[in-house]
CSV table of C-alpha atoms and ligand atoms in Angstrom, one decimal:
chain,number,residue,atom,x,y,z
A,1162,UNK,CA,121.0,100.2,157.5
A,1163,UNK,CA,118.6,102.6,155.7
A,1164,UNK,CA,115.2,101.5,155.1
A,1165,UNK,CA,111.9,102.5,153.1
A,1166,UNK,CA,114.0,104.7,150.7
A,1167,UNK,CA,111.5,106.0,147.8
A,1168,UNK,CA,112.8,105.5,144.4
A,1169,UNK,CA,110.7,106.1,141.2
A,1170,UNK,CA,112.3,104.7,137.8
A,1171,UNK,CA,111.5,106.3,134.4
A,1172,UNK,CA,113.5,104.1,131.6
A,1173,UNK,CA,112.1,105.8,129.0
A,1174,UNK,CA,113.0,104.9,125.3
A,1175,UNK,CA,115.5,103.0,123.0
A,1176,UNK,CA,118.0,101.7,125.0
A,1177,UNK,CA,116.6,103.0,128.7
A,1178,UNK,CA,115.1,100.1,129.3
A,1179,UNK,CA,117.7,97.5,128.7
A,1180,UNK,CA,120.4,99.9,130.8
A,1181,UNK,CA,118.0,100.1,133.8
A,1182,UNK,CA,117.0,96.2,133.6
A,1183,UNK,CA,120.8,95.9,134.7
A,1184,UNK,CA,120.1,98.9,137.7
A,1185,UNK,CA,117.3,96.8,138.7
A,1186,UNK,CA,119.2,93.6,139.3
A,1187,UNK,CA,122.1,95.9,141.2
A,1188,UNK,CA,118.9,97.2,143.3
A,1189,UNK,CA,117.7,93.7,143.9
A,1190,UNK,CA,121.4,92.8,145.1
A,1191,UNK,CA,121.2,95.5,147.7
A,1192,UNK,CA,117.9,94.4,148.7
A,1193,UNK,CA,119.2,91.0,149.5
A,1194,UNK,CA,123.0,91.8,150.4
A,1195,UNK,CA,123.0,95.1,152.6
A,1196,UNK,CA,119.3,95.1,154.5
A,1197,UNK,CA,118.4,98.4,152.1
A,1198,UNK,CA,115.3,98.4,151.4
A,1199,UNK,CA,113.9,100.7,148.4
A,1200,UNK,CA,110.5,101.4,147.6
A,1201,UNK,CA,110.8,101.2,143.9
A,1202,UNK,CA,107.6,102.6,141.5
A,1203,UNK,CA,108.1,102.4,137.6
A,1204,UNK,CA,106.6,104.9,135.5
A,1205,UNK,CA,106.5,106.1,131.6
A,1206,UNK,CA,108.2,108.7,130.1
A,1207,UNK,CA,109.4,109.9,126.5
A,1208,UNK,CA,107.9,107.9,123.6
A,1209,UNK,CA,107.0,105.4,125.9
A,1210,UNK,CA,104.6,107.7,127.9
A,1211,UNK,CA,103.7,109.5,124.8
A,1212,UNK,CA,102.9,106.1,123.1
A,1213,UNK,CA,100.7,104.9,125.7
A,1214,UNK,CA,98.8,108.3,127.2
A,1215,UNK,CA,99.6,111.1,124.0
A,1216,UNK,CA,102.0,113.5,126.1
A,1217,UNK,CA,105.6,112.9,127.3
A,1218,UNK,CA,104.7,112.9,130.8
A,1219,UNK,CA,101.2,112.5,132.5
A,1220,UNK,CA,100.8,114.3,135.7
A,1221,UNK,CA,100.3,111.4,137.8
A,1222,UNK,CA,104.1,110.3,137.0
A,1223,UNK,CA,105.0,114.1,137.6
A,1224,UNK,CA,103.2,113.7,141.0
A,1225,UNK,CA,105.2,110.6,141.4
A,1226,UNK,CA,108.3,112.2,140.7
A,1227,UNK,CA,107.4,115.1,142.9
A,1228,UNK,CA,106.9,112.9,145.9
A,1229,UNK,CA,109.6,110.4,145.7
A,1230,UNK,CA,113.5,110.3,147.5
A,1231,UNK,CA,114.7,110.4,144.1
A,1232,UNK,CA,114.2,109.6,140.3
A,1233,UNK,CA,116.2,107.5,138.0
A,1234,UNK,CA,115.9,107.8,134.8
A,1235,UNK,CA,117.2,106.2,131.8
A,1236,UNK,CA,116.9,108.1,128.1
A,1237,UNK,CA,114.3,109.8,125.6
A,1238,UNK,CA,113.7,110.0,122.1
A,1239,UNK,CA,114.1,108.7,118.9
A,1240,UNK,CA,113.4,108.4,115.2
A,1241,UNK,CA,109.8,107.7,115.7
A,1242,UNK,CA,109.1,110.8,117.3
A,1243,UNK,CA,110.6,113.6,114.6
A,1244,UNK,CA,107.4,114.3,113.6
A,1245,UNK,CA,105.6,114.5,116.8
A,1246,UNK,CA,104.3,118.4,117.4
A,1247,UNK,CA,107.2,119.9,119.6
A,1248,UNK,CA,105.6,120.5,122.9
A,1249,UNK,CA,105.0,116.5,123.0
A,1250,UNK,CA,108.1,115.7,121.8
A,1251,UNK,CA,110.1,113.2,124.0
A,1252,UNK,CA,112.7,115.7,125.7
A,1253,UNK,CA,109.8,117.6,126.5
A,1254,UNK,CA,109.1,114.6,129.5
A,1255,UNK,CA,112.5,115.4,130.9
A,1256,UNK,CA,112.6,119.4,130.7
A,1257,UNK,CA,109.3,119.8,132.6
A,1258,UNK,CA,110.7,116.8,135.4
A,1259,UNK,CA,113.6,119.2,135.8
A,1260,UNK,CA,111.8,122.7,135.3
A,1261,UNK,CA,108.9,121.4,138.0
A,1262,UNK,CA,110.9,119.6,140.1
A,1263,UNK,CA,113.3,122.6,139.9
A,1264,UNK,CA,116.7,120.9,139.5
A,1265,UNK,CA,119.2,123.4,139.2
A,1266,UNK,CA,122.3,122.0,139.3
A,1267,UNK,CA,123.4,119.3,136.6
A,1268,UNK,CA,126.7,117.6,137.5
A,1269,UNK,CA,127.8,116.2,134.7
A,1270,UNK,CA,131.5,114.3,135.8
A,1271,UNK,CA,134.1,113.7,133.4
A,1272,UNK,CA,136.4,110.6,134.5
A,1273,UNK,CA,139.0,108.9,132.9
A,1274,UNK,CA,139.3,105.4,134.0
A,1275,UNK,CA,142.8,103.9,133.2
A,1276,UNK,CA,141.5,100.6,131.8
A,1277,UNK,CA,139.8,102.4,129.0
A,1278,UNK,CA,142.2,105.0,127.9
A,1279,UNK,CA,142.6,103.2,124.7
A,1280,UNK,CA,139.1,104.4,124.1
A,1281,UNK,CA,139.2,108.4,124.2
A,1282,UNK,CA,140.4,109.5,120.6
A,1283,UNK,CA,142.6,111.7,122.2
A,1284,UNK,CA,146.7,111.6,123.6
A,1285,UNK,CA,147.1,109.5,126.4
A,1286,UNK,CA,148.9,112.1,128.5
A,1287,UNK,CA,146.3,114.5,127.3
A,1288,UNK,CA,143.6,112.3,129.0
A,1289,UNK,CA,145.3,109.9,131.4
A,1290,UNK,CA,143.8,111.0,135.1
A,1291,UNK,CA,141.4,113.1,133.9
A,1292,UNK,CA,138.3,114.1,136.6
A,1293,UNK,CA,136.8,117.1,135.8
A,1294,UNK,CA,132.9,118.3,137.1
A,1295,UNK,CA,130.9,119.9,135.0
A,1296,UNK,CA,127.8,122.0,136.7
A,1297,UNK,CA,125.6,123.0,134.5
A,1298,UNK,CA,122.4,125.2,135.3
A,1299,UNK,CA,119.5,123.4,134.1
A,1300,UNK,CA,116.4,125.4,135.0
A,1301,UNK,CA,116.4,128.3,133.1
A,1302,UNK,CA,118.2,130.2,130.1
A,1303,UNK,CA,117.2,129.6,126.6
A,1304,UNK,CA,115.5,125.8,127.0
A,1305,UNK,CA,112.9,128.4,129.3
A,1306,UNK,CA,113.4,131.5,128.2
A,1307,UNK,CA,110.1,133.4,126.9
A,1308,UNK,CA,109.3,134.6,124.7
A,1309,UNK,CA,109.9,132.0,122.1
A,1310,UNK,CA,108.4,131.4,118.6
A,1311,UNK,CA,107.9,131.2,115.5
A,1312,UNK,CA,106.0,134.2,113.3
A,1313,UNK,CA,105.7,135.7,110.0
A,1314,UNK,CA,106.6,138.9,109.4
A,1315,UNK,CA,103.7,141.7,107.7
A,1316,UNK,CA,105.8,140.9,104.4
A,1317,UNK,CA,105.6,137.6,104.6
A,1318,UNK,CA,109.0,136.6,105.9
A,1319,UNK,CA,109.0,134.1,108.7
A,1320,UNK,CA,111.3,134.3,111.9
A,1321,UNK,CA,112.1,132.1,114.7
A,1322,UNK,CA,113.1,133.4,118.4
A,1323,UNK,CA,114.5,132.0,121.6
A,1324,UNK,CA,115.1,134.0,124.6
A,1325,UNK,CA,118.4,133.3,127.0
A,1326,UNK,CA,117.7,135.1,130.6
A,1327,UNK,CA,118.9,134.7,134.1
A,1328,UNK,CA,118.1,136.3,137.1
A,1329,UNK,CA,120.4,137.0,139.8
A,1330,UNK,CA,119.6,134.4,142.3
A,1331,UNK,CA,119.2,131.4,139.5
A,1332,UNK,CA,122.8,132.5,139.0
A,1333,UNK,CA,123.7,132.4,142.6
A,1334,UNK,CA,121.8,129.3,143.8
A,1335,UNK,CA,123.9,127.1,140.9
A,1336,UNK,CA,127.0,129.3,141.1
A,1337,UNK,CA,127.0,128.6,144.8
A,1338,UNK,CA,126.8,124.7,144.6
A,1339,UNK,CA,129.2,124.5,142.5
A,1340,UNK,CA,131.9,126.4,144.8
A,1341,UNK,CA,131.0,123.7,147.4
A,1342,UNK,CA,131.4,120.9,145.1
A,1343,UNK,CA,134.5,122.5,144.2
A,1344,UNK,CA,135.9,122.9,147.8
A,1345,UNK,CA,135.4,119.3,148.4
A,1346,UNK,CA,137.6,118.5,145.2
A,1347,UNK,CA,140.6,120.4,143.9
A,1348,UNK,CA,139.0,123.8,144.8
A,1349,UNK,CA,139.4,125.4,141.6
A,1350,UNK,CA,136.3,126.8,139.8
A,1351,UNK,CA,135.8,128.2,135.8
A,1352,UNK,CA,133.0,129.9,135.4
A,1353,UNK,CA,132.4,130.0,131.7
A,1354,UNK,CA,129.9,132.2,129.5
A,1355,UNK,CA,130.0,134.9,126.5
A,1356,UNK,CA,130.9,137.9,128.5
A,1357,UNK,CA,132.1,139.3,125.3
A,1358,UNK,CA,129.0,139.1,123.5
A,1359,UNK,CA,126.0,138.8,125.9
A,1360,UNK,CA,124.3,140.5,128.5
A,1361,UNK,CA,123.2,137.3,130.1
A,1362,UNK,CA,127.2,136.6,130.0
A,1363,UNK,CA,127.9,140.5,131.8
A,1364,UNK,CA,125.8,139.6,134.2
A,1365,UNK,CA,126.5,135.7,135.2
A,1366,UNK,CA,130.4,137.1,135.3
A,1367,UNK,CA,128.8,140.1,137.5
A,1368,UNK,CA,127.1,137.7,139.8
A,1369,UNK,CA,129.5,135.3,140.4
A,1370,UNK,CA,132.8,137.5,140.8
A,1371,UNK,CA,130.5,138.9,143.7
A,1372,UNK,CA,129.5,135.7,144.8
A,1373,UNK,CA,133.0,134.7,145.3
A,1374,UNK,CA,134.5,137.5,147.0
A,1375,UNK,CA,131.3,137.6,149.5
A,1376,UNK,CA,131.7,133.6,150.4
A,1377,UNK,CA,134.0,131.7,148.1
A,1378,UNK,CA,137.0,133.5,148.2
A,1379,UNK,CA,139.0,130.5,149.2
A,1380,UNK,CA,138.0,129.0,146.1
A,1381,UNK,CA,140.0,129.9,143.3
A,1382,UNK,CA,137.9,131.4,140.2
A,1383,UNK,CA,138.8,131.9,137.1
A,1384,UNK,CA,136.3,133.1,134.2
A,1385,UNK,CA,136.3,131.5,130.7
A,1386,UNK,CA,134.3,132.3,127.3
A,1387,UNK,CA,132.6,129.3,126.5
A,1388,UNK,CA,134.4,128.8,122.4
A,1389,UNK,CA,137.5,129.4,124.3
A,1390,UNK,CA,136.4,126.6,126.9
A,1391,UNK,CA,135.4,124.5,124.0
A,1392,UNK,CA,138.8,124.7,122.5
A,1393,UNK,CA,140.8,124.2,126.0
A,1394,UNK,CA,138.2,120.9,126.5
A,1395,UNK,CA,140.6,119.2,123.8
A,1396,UNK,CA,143.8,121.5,124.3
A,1397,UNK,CA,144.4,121.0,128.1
A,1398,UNK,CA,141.3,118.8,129.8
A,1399,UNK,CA,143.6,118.6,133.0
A,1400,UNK,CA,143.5,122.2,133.4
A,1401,UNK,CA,139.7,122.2,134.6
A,1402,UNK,CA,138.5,120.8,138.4
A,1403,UNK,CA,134.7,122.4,138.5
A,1404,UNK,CA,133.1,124.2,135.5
A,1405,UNK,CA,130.2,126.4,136.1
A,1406,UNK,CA,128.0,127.2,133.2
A,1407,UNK,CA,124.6,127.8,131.5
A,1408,UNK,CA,122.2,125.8,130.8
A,1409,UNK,CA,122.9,125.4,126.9
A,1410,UNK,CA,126.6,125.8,127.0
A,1411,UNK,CA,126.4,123.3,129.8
A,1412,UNK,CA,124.5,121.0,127.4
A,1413,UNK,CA,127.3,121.5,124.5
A,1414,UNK,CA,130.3,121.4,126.9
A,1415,UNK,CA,129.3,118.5,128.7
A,1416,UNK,CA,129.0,116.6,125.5
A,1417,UNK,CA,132.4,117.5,124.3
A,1418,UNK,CA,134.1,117.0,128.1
A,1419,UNK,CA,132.1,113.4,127.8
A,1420,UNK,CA,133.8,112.4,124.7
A,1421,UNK,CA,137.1,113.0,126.3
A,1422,UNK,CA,136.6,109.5,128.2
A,1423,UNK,CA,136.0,107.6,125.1
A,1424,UNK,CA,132.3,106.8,125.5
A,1425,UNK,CA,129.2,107.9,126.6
A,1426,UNK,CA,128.6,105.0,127.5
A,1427,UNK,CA,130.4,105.2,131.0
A,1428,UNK,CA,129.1,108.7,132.0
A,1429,UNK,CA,126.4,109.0,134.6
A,1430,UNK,CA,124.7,112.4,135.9
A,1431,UNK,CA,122.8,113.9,138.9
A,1432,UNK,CA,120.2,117.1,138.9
A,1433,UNK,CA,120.0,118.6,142.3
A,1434,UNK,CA,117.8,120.8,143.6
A,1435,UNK,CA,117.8,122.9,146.5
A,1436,UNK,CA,117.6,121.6,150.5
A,1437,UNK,CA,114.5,121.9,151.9
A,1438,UNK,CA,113.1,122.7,155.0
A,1439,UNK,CA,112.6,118.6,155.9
A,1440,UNK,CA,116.2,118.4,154.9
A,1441,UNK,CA,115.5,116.5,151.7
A,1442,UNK,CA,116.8,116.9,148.1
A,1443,UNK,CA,115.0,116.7,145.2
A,1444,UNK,CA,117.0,114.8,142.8
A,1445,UNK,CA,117.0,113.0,139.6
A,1446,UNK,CA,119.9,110.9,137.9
A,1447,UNK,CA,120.3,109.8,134.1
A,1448,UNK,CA,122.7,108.7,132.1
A,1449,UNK,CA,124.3,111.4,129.9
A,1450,UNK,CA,124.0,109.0,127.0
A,1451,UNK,CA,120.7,109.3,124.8
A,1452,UNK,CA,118.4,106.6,123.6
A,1453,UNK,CA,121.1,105.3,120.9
A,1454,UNK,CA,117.8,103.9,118.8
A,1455,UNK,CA,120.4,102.2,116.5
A,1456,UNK,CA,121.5,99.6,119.0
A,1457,UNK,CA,118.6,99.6,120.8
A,1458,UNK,CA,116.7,95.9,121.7
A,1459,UNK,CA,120.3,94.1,120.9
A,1460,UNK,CA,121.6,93.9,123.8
A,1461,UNK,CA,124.5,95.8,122.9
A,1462,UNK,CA,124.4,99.6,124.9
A,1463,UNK,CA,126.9,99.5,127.9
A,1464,UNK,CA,124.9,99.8,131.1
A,1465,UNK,CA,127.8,101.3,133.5
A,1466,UNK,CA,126.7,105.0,133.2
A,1467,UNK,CA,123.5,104.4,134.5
A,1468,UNK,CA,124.8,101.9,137.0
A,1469,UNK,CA,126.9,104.8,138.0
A,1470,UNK,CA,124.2,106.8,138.3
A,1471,UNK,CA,122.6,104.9,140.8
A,1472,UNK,CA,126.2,105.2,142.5
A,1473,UNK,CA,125.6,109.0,142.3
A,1474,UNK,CA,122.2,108.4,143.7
A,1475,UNK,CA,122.8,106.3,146.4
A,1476,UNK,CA,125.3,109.2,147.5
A,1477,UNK,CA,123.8,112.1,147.0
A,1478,UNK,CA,120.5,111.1,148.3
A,1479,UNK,CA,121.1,108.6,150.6
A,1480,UNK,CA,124.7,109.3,151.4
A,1481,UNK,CA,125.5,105.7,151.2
A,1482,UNK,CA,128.9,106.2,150.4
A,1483,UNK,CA,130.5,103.1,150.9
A,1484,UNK,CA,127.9,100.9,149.0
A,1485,UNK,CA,128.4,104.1,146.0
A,1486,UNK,CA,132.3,103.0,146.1
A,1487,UNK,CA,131.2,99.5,146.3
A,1488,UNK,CA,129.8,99.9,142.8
A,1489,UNK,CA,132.1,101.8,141.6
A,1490,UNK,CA,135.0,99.9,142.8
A,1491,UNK,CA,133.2,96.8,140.7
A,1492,UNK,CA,133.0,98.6,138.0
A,1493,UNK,CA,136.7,99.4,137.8
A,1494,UNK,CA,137.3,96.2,138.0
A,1495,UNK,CA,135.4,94.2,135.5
A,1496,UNK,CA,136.7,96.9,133.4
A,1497,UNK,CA,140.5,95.9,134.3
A,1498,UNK,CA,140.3,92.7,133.9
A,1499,UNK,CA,139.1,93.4,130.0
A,1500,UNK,CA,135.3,93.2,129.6
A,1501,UNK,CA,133.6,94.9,127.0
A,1502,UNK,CA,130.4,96.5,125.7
A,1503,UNK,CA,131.0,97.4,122.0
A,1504,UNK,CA,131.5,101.1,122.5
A,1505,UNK,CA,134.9,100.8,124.3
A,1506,UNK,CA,135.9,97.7,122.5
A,1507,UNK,CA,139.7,97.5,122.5
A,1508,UNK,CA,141.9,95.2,121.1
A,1509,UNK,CA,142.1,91.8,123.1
A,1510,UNK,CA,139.4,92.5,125.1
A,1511,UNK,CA,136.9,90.4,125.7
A,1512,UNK,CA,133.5,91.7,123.8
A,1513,UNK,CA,130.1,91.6,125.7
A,1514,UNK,CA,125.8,91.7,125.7
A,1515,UNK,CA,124.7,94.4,128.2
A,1516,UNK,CA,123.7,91.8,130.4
A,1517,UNK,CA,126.7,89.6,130.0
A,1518,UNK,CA,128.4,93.3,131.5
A,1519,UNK,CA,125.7,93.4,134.1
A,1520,UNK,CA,126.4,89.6,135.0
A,1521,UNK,CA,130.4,91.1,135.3
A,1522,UNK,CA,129.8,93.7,137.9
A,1523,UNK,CA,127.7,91.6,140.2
A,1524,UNK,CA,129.5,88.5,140.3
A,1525,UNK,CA,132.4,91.6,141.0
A,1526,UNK,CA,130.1,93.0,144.1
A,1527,UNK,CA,129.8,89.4,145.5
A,1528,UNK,CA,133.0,89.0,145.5
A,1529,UNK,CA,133.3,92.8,148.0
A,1530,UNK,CA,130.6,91.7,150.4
A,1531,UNK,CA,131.9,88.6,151.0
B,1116,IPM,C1,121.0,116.4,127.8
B,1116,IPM,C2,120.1,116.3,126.6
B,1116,IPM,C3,118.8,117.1,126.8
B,1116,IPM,C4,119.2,118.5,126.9
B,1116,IPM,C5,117.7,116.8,125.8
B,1116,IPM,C6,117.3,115.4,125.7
B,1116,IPM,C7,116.5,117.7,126.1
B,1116,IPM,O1,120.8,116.6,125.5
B,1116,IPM,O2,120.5,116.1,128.9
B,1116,IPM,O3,122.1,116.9,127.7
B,1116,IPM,O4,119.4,119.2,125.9
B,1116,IPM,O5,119.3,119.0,128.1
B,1117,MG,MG1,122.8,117.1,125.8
């Protein structure tokens, strides 16, 4: 029994709100089922926060954030916000969470449920069994980078500049995490960058080959550039167990590695930071899907990846493991016996609302407790 657990919840914008409404109800059934007791805050961010205070994030929710077990969150943007100046923009709520809360490591997982092979546009063998990790850094390189700006030129020409940098130990302290991770799975890593282009690359390859001869050398390492990576995501997913990367091939490569499962729709995420000295964890989880403002209000977006991001919460942080498989075990199910939000619709399945899924998986936990 674990009790008194601190949990803040951001849902954001678009469909965040709906998606979490169904977390919420899975939190209440723990409440009731399993003695667990969560503290559970709510707070703005995104539009919403921006909307309701001007800025994407006010500091009392940073504070919030900064002080609780763990964050969920849900997603950011939309239309309505194009035109908001770009340091209130809605991503900016969720870069400064990570930046200031200093989550490091993204693990972005790629699974490939059986029920919903149907849905990946790829080959079946090319995708059946899949399960690949991606870690992507997420505190630094060019989202961070300064200096960055726009200027104009003494002849009048305008230019725009980003700066990608890493120092040695923001490579290490990711690189290093994700060599665990990948001893407790297939123990194979691929670190990927542009070695053959970059400095930033020379050095990340630089880092980690060290890295892994000084600790890791029972890990097997192989390095990647990230087009070629790109191109073996759809060639050969199988190939990969852990991927190691930067923070914006991460962004790109997780994307792509996403769609290999058929939806967004099912993939969760977790941002770890370090350990510290109380033995805690900062940590936030989200969905990897955005806000989908298209089908958002409908009733339409398929809660499982943030429901499954709760699942990585609840194991990460809390290292409830057995209540994390007792989600995902539900969610397997209910997905083998043929419900369906819209975006992994197949053919003779049955089609349903987000909460009509949510409905699904609990009825499917009840049915594991008893
Ligand atoms: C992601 C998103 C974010 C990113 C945006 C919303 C800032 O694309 O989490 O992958 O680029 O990191
Ligand atoms: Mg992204």
């Amino acid at each position: 029994m674990v009790a008194n657990k601190s949990l803040l919840i951001l849902p954001g914008d678009g469909i965040g709100p709906e998606v979490m409404g169904q977390v919420r109800r899975v939190v209440d059934w723990f409440d009731r089922r399993r003695s667990v007791t969560f503290n559970i805050s709510e707070g703005l961010v995104g539009g919403a926060a921006y909307d309701a205070h001007g800025t994407p994030l006010t500091d009392e929710t940073m504070a919030d954030a900064m002080a609780a077990d763990a964050v969920l969150f849900g997603s950011v943007g939309g239309p309505k916000y194009d035109d908001a100046p770009r340091d209130l923009r809605p991503e900016m709520g969720l870069l400064r969470l990570r930046k200031e809360m200093d989550l490091f490591a993204n693990l972005r997982p790629a699974l490939v449920f059986d029920a919903l092979i149907d849905a990946s546009t790829l080959k079946e063998d090319v995708v059946r069994g899949l399960d690949l990790l991606i870690v992507r850094e997420s505190t630094s390189g060019v989202y961070f980078g300064q200096p960055r700006g726009v200027e104009t030129l003494p002849d009048g020409r305008r230019r725009a500049y980003d700066t990608q940098e890493y120092t040695d130990s923001e490579i290490q302290r990711v690189a290093a995490l994700a060599f665990e991770l990948a001893r407790q799975r297939g123990n194979r890593l691929t670190s990927v960058e542009k070695a053959n282009v970059m400095e930033t690359g020379i050095f990340w390859r630089e880092i980690v080959t060290k890295l892994h001869a000084d600790s890791y050398s029972d890990v097997e390492l192989d390095h990647m550039y990230a087009d070629n990576c790109a191109m073996q995501l759809v060639r050969n997913p199988k190939q990969f167990d852990v991927i190691v990367t930067d923070n914006l091939f991460g962004d790109i490569l997780s994307d792509c590695a996403a769609m290999l499962t058929g939806s967004l729709g099912m993939l969760p995420s977790a941002t770890l930071g370090a350990v510290d000295d109380s033995g805690r964890r900062r940590a936030l989880y989200e969905p990897v899907h955005g806000s989908a403002p298209d089908i958002a209000g409908k009733d339409m977006a398929n809660p499982i990846a943030c429901l499954l991001s709760f699942s990585m919460l609840l194991k990460y942080s809390f290292g409830m493991d057995e209540d994390a498989a007792l989600i995902d075990n539900a969610v397997q199910n209910v997905l083998g016996s043929g419900v369906r939000t819209a975006d992994i619709m197949s053919k003779g399945a049955a089609r349903v609302s987000t909460s009509v899924m949510g409905d699904a998986i609990i009825r499917e936990m009840d049915k594991q407790a008893a």
